[in-house]
mmCIF file of C-alpha atoms in Angstrom:
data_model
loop_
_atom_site.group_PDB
_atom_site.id
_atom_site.type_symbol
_atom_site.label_atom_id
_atom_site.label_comp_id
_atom_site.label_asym_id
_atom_site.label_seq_id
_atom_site.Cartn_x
_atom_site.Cartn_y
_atom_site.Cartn_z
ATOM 1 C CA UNK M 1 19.099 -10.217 -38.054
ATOM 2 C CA UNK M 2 20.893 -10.004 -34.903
ATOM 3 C CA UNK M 3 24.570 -10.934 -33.628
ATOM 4 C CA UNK M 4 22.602 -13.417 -32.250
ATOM 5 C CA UNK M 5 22.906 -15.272 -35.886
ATOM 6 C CA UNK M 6 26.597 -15.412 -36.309
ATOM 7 C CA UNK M 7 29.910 -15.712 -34.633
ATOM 8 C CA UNK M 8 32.283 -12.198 -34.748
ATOM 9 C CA UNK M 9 35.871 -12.730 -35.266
ATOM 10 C CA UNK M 10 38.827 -10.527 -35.703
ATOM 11 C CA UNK M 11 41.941 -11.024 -37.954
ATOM 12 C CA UNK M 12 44.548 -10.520 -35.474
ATOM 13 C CA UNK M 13 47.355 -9.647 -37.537
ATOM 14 C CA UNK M 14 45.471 -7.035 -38.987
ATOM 15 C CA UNK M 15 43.729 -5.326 -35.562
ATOM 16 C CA UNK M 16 47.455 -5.634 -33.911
ATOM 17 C CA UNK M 17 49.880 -4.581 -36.298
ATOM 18 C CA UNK M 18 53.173 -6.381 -36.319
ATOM 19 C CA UNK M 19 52.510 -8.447 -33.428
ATOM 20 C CA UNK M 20 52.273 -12.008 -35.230
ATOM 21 C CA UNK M 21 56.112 -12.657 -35.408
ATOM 22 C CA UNK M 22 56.191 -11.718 -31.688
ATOM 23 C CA UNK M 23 55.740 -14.152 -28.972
ATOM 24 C CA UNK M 24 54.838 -11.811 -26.111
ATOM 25 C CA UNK M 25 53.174 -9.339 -28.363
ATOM 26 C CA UNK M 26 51.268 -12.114 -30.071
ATOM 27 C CA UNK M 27 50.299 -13.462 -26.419
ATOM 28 C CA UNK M 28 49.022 -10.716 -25.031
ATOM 29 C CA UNK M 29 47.074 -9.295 -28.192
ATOM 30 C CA UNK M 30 44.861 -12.161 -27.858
ATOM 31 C CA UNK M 31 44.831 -12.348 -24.304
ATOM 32 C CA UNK M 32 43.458 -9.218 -25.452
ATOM 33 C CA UNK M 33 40.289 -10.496 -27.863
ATOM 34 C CA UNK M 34 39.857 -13.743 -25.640
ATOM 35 C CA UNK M 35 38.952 -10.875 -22.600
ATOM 36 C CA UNK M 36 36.353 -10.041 -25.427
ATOM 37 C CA UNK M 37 33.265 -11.693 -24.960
ATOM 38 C CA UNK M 38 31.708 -10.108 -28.340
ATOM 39 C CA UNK M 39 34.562 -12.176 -30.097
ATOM 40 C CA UNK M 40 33.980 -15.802 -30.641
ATOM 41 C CA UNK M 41 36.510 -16.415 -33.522
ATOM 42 C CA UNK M 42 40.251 -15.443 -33.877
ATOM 43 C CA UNK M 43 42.333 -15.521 -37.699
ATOM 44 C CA UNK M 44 46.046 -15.924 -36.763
ATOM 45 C CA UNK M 45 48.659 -16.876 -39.217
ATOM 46 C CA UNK M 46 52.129 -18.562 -39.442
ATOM 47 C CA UNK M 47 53.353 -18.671 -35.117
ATOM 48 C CA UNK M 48 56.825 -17.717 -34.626
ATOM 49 C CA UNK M 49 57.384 -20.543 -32.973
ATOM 50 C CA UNK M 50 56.252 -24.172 -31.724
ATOM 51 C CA UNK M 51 56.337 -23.172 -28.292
ATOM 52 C CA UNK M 52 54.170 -20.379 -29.164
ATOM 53 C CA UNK M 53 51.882 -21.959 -31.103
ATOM 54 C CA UNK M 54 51.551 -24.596 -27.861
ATOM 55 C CA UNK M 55 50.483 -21.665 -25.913
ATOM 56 C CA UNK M 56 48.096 -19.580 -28.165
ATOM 57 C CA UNK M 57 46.321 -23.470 -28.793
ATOM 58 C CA UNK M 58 45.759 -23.163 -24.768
ATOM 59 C CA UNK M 59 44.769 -19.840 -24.468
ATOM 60 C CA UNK M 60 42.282 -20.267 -27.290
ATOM 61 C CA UNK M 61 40.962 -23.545 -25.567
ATOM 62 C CA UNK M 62 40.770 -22.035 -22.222
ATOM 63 C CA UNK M 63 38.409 -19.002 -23.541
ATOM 64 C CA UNK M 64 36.473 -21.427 -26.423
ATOM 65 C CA UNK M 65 37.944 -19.076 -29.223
ATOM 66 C CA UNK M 66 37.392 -20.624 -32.217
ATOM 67 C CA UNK M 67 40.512 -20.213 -34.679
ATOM 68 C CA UNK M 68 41.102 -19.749 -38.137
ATOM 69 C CA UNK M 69 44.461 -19.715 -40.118
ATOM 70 C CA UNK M 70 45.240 -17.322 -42.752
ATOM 71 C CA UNK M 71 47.958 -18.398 -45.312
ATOM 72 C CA UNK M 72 47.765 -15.115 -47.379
ATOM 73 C CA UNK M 73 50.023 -13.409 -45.171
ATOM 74 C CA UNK M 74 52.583 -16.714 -45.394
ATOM 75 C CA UNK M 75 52.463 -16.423 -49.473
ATOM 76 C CA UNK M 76 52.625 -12.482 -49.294
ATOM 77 C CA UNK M 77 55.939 -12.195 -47.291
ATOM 78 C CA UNK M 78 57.397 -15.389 -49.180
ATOM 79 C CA UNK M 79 56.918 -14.295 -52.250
ATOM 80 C CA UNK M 80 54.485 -17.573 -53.986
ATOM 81 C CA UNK M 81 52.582 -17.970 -56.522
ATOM 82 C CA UNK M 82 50.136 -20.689 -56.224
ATOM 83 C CA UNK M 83 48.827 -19.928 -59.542
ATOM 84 C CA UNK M 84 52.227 -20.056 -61.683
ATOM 85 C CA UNK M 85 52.206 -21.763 -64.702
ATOM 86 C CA UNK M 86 55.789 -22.033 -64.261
ATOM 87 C CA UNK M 87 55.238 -25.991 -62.368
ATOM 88 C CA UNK M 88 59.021 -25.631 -59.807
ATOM 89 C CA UNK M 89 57.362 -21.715 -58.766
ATOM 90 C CA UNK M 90 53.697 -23.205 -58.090
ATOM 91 C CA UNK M 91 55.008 -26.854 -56.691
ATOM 92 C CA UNK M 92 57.198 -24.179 -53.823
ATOM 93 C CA UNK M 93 54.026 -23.077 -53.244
ATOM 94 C CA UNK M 94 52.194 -25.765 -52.694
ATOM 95 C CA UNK M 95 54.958 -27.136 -50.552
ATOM 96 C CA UNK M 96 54.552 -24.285 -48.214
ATOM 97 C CA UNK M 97 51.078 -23.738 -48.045
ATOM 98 C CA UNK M 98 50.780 -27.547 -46.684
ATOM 99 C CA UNK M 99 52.995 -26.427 -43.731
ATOM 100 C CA UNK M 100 50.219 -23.710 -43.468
ATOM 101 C CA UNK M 101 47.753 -26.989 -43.339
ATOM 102 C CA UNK M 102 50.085 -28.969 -40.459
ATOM 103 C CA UNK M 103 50.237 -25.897 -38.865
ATOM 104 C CA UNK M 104 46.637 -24.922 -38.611
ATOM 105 C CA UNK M 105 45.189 -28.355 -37.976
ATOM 106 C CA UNK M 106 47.937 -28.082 -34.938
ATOM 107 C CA UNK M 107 46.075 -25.026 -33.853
ATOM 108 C CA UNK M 108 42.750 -26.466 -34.058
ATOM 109 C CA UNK M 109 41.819 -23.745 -36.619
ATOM 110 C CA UNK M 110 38.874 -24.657 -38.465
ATOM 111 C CA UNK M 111 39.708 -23.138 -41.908
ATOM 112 C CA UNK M 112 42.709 -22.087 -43.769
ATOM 113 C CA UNK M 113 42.359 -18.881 -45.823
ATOM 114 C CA UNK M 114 44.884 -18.168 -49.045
ATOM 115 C CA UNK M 115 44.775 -16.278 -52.175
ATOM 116 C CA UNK M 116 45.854 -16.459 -55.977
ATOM 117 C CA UNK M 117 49.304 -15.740 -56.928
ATOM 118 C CA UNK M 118 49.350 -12.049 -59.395
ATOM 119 C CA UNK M 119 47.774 -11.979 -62.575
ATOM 120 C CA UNK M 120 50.239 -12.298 -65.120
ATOM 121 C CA UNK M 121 48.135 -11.997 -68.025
ATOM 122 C CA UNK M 122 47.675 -15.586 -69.040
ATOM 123 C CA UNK M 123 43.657 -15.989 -66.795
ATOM 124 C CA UNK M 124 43.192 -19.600 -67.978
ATOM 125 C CA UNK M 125 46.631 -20.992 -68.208
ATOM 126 C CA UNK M 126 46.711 -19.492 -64.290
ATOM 127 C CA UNK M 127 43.598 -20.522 -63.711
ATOM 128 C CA UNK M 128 44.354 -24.021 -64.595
ATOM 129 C CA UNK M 129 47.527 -23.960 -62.411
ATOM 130 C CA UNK M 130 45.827 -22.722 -59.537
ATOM 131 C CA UNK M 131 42.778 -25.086 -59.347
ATOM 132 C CA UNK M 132 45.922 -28.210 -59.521
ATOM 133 C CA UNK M 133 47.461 -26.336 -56.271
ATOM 134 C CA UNK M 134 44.018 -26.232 -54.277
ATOM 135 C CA UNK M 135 43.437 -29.771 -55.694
ATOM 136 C CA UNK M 136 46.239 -31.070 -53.634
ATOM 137 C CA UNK M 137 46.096 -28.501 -50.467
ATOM 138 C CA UNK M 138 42.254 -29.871 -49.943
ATOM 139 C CA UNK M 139 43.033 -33.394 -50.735
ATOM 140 C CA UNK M 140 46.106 -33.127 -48.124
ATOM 141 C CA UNK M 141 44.236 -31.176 -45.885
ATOM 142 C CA UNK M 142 41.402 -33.811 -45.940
ATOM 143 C CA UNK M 143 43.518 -36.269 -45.471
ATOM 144 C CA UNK M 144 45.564 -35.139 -42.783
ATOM 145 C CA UNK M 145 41.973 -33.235 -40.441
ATOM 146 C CA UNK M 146 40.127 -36.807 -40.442
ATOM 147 C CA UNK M 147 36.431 -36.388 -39.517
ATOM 148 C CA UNK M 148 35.772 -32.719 -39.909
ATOM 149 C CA UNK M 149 38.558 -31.559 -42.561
ATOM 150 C CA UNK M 150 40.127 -28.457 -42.527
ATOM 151 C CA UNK M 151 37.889 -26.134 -44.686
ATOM 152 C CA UNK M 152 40.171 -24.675 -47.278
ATOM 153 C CA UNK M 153 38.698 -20.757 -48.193
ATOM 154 C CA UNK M 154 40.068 -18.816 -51.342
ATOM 155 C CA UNK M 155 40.253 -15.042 -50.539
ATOM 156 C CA UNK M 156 39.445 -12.910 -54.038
ATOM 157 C CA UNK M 157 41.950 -9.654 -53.963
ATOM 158 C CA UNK M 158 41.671 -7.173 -56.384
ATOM 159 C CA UNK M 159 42.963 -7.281 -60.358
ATOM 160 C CA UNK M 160 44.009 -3.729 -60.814
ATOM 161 C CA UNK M 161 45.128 -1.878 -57.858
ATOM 162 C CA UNK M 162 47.280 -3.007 -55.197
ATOM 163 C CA UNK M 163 47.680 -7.294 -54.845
ATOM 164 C CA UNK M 164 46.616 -7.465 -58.562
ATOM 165 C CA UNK M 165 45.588 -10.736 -58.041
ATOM 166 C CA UNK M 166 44.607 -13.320 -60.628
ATOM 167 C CA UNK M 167 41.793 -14.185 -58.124
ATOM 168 C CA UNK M 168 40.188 -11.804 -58.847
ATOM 169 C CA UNK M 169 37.193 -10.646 -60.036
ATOM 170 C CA UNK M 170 33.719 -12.519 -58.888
ATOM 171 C CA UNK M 171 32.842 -13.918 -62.174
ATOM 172 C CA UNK M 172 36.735 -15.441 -62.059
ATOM 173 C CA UNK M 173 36.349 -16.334 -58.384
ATOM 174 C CA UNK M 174 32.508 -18.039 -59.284
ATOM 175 C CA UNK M 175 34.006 -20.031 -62.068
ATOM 176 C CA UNK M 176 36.940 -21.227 -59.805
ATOM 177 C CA UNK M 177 34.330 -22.394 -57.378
ATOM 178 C CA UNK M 178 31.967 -24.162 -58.971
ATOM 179 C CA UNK M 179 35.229 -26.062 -60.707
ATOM 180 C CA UNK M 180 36.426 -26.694 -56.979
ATOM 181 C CA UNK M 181 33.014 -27.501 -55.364
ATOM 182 C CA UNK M 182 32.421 -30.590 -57.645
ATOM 183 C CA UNK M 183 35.359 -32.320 -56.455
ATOM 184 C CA UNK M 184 36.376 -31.174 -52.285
ATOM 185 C CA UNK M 185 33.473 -30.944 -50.143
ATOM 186 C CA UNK M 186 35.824 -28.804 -47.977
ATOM 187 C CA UNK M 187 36.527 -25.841 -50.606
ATOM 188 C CA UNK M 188 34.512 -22.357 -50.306
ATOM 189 C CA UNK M 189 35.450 -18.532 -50.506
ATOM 190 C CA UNK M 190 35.874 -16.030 -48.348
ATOM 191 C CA UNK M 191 34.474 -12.554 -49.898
ATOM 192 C CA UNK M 192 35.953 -9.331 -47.912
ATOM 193 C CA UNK M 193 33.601 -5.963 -48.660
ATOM 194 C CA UNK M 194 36.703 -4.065 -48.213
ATOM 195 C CA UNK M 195 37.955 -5.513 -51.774
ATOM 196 C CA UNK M 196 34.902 -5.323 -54.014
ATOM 197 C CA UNK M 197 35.036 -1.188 -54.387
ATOM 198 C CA UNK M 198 39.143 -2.105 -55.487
ATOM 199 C CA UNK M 199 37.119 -4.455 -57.792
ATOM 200 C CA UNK M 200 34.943 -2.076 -59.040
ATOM 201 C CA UNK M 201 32.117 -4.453 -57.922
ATOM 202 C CA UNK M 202 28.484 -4.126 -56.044
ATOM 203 C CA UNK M 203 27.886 -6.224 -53.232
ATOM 204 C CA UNK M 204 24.886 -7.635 -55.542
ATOM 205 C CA UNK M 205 27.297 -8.407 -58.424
ATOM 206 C CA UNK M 206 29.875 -10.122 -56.403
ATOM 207 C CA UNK M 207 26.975 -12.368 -54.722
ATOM 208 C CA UNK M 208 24.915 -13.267 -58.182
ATOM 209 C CA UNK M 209 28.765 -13.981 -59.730
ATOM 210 C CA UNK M 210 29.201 -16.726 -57.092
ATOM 211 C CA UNK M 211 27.239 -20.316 -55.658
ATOM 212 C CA UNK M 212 25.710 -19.208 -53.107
ATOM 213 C CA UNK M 213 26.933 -22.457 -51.111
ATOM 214 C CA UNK M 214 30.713 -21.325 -51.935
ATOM 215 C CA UNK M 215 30.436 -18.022 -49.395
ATOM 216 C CA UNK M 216 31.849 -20.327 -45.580
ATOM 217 C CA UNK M 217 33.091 -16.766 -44.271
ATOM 218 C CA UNK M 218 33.157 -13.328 -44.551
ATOM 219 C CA UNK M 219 35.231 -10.090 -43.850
ATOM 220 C CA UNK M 220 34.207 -6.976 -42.966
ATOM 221 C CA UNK M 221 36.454 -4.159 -43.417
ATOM 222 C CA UNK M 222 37.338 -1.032 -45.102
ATOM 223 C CA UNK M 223 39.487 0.784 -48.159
ATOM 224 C CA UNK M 224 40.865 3.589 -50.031
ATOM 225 C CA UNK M 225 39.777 4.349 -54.026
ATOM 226 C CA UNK M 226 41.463 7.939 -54.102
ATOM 227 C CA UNK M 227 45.028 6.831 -55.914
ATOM 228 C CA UNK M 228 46.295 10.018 -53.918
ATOM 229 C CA UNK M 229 45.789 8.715 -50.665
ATOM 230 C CA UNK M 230 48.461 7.382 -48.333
ATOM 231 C CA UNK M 231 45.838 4.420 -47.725
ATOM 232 C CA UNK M 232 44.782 3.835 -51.371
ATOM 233 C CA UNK M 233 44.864 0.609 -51.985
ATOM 234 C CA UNK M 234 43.700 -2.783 -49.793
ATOM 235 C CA UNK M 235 45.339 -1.346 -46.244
ATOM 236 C CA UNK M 236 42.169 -1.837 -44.347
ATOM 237 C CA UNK M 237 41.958 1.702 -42.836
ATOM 238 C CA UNK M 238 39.506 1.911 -39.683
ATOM 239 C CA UNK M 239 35.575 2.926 -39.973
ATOM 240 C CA UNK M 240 35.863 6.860 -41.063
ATOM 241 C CA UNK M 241 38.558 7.532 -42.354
ATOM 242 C CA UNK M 242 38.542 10.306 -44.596
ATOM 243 C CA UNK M 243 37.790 9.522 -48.542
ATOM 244 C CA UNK M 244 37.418 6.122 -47.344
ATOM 245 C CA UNK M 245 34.626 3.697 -49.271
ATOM 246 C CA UNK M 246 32.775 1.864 -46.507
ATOM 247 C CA UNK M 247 30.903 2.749 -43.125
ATOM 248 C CA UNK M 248 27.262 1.806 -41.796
ATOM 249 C CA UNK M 249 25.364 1.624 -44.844
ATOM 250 C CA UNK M 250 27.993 -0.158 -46.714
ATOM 251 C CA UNK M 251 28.355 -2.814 -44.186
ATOM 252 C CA UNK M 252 24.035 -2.835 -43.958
ATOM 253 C CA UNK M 253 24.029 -3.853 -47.527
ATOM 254 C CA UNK M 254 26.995 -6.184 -47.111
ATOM 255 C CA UNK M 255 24.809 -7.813 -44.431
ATOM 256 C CA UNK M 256 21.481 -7.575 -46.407
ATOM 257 C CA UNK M 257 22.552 -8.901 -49.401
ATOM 258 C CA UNK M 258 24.528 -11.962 -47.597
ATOM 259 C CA UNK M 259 20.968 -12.742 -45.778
ATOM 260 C CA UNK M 260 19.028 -12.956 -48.803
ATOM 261 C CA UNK M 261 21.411 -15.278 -50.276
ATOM 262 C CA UNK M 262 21.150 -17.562 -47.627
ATOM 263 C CA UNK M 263 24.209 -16.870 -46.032
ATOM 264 C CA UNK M 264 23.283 -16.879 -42.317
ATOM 265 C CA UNK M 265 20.971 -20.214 -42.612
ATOM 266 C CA UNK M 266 23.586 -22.119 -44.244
ATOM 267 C CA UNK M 267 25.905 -24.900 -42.252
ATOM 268 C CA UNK M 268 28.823 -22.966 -41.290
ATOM 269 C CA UNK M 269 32.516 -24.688 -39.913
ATOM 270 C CA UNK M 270 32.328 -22.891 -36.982
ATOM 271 C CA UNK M 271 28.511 -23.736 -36.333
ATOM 272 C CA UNK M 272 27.246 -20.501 -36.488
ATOM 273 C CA UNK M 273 28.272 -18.488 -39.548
ATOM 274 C CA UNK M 274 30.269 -16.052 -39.262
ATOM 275 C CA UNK M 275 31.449 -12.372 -39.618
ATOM 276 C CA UNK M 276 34.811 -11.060 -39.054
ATOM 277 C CA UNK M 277 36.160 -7.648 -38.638
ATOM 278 C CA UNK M 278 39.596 -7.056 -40.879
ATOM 279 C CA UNK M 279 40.377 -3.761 -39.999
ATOM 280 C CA UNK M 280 43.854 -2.117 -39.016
ATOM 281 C CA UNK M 281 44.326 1.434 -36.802
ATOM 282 C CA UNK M 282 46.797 3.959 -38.075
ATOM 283 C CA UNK M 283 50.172 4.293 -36.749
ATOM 284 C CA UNK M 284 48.396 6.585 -33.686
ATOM 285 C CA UNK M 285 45.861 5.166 -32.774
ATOM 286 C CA UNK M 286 45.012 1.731 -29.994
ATOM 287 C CA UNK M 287 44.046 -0.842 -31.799
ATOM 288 C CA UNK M 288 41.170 -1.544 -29.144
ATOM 289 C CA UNK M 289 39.639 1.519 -30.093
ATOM 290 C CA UNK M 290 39.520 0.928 -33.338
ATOM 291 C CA UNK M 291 38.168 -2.512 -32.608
ATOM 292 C CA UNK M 292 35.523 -0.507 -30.890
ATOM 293 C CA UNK M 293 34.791 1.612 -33.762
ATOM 294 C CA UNK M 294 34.239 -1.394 -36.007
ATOM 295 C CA UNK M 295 31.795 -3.207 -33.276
ATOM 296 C CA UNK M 296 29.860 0.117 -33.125
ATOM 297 C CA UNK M 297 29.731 0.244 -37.201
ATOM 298 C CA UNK M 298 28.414 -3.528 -36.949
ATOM 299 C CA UNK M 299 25.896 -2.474 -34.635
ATOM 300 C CA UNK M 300 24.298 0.569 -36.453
ATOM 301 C CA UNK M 301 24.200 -1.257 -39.488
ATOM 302 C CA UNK M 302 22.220 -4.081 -37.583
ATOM 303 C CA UNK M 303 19.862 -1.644 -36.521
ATOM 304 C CA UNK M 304 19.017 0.437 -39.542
#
């Protein structure tokens, strides 16, 4: 397996810390990854603006960057719950995440990335609320993307530690997706090996919890288990940092176990499938270098 087999991507709003909200700082951040001819895929999120989001559309047609749109941020800062059993808290949700849709079909973004709402200790009643919420954001999303329909990807966060999400464990997040698949051909996951040590899970376990035709992206990053950390928790800390959990031969296992699943021969939106870094530098540090870091990580594991 080479990079040859899949596109690399970066989550912008992670790489360049508080620069989505800013035009010029959003601008030039991806003027940034578009210079970058490793990167073939961008994740942005909500655009400041419309003029803003006019622009970054050019910029990412000029340099053929493909785009994908990440809600999670969107429900994060606002406070939703897609999966409240309370029906006026989930139906604001669901209001807001199909502003997420108009917005990223705007873009041209292929996919549209969200997560759960917090566990609140009621799985199925939750569960049940959640699935009615992705029900309608893939049925409007269909509707509204035409031919090639805006691929709608649930993110699983962790249960216990930081997001406390209801979504969740793998055999939560395999159940949710089997449910999902038989009714939206444009449903999948997105699985991010910086949250399965906050999970408490293996690589294998996550994978064997899941259809294997439910994995349409993936995230590579980096976290914290040590509760007496500054970083503890799902802050995506860069490649080596100290008591961190993942580094080449965590990401060489990530990779191994998604190519015996079938991951890398499967259709993909994007063509290709594909592999994203989500990682963010410290306060000191240039996020380029960090972006560095990660593409050298990427490449040992390749190689070993």
């Amino acid at each position: 397996m080479t990079t040859q087999n899949f596109k690399l991507g970066v989550v912008q709003f992670m790489a360049f810390p508080n620069s989505d909200q800013n035009p010029e700082a959003l601008l030039a951040s991806l003027k940034t990854i578009a210079l970058d001819a490793d990167f073939s895929l961008v994740e942005v999120t909500r655009m400041p603006d419309r003029e803003t989001l006019t622009k970054v559309r050019s910029l990412l047609e000029s340099a053929q960057l493909d785009c994908g749109f990440a809600a999670t941020p969107v429900i994060l800062r606002q406070g939703l719950n897609p999966s409240a059993t309370d029906e006026t808290v989930r139906r604001a949700a669901a209001d807001e995440l199909k502003k997420c849709v108009d917005e990223a079909i705007a873009l041209g973004a292929k996919t549209l990335t969200l997560m759960s709402g917090p566990f609140g200790g009621d799985e199925a009643g939750e569960l049940r609320a959640f699935i009615k919420t992705l029900d309608e954001i893939c049925a409007y999303a269909s509707d509204r993307s035409g031919s090639e329909p805006l691929i709608i990807l649930v993110e699983p966060f962790d249960r216990n530690v930081d997001k406390k999400a209801l979504v969740g464990p793998s055999p939560l997040a395999g159940e949710l997706a089997s449910e999902m698949l038989s009714r939206h051909g444009n449903f999948g996951l997105l699985i991010d090996l910086s949250h399965l040590p906050l999970l408490g899970e293996t690589v294998d376990e996550c994978l064997i919890s899941l259809p294997s035709e439910s994995v349409r992206h993936v995230h590579i990053g980096n976290c914290v288990t040590a509760p007496d950390d500054p970083l503890y928790g799902d802050q995506h800390p860069p490649f080596g940092y100290p008591k961190s959990e993942n580094g080449v031969e965590q990401v060489r296992i990530f990779l191994s176990a998604l190519h015996y699943s079938g991951y890398f021969s499967r259709p993909s939106p994007y063509g290709l499938p594909t592999v994203s870094f989500e990682v963010k530098p410290l306060p000191d540090q240039d996020p380029l270098i960090v972006l560095a870091n990660a593409k050298r990580v990427l490449r040992a594991a390749l190689a070993s």
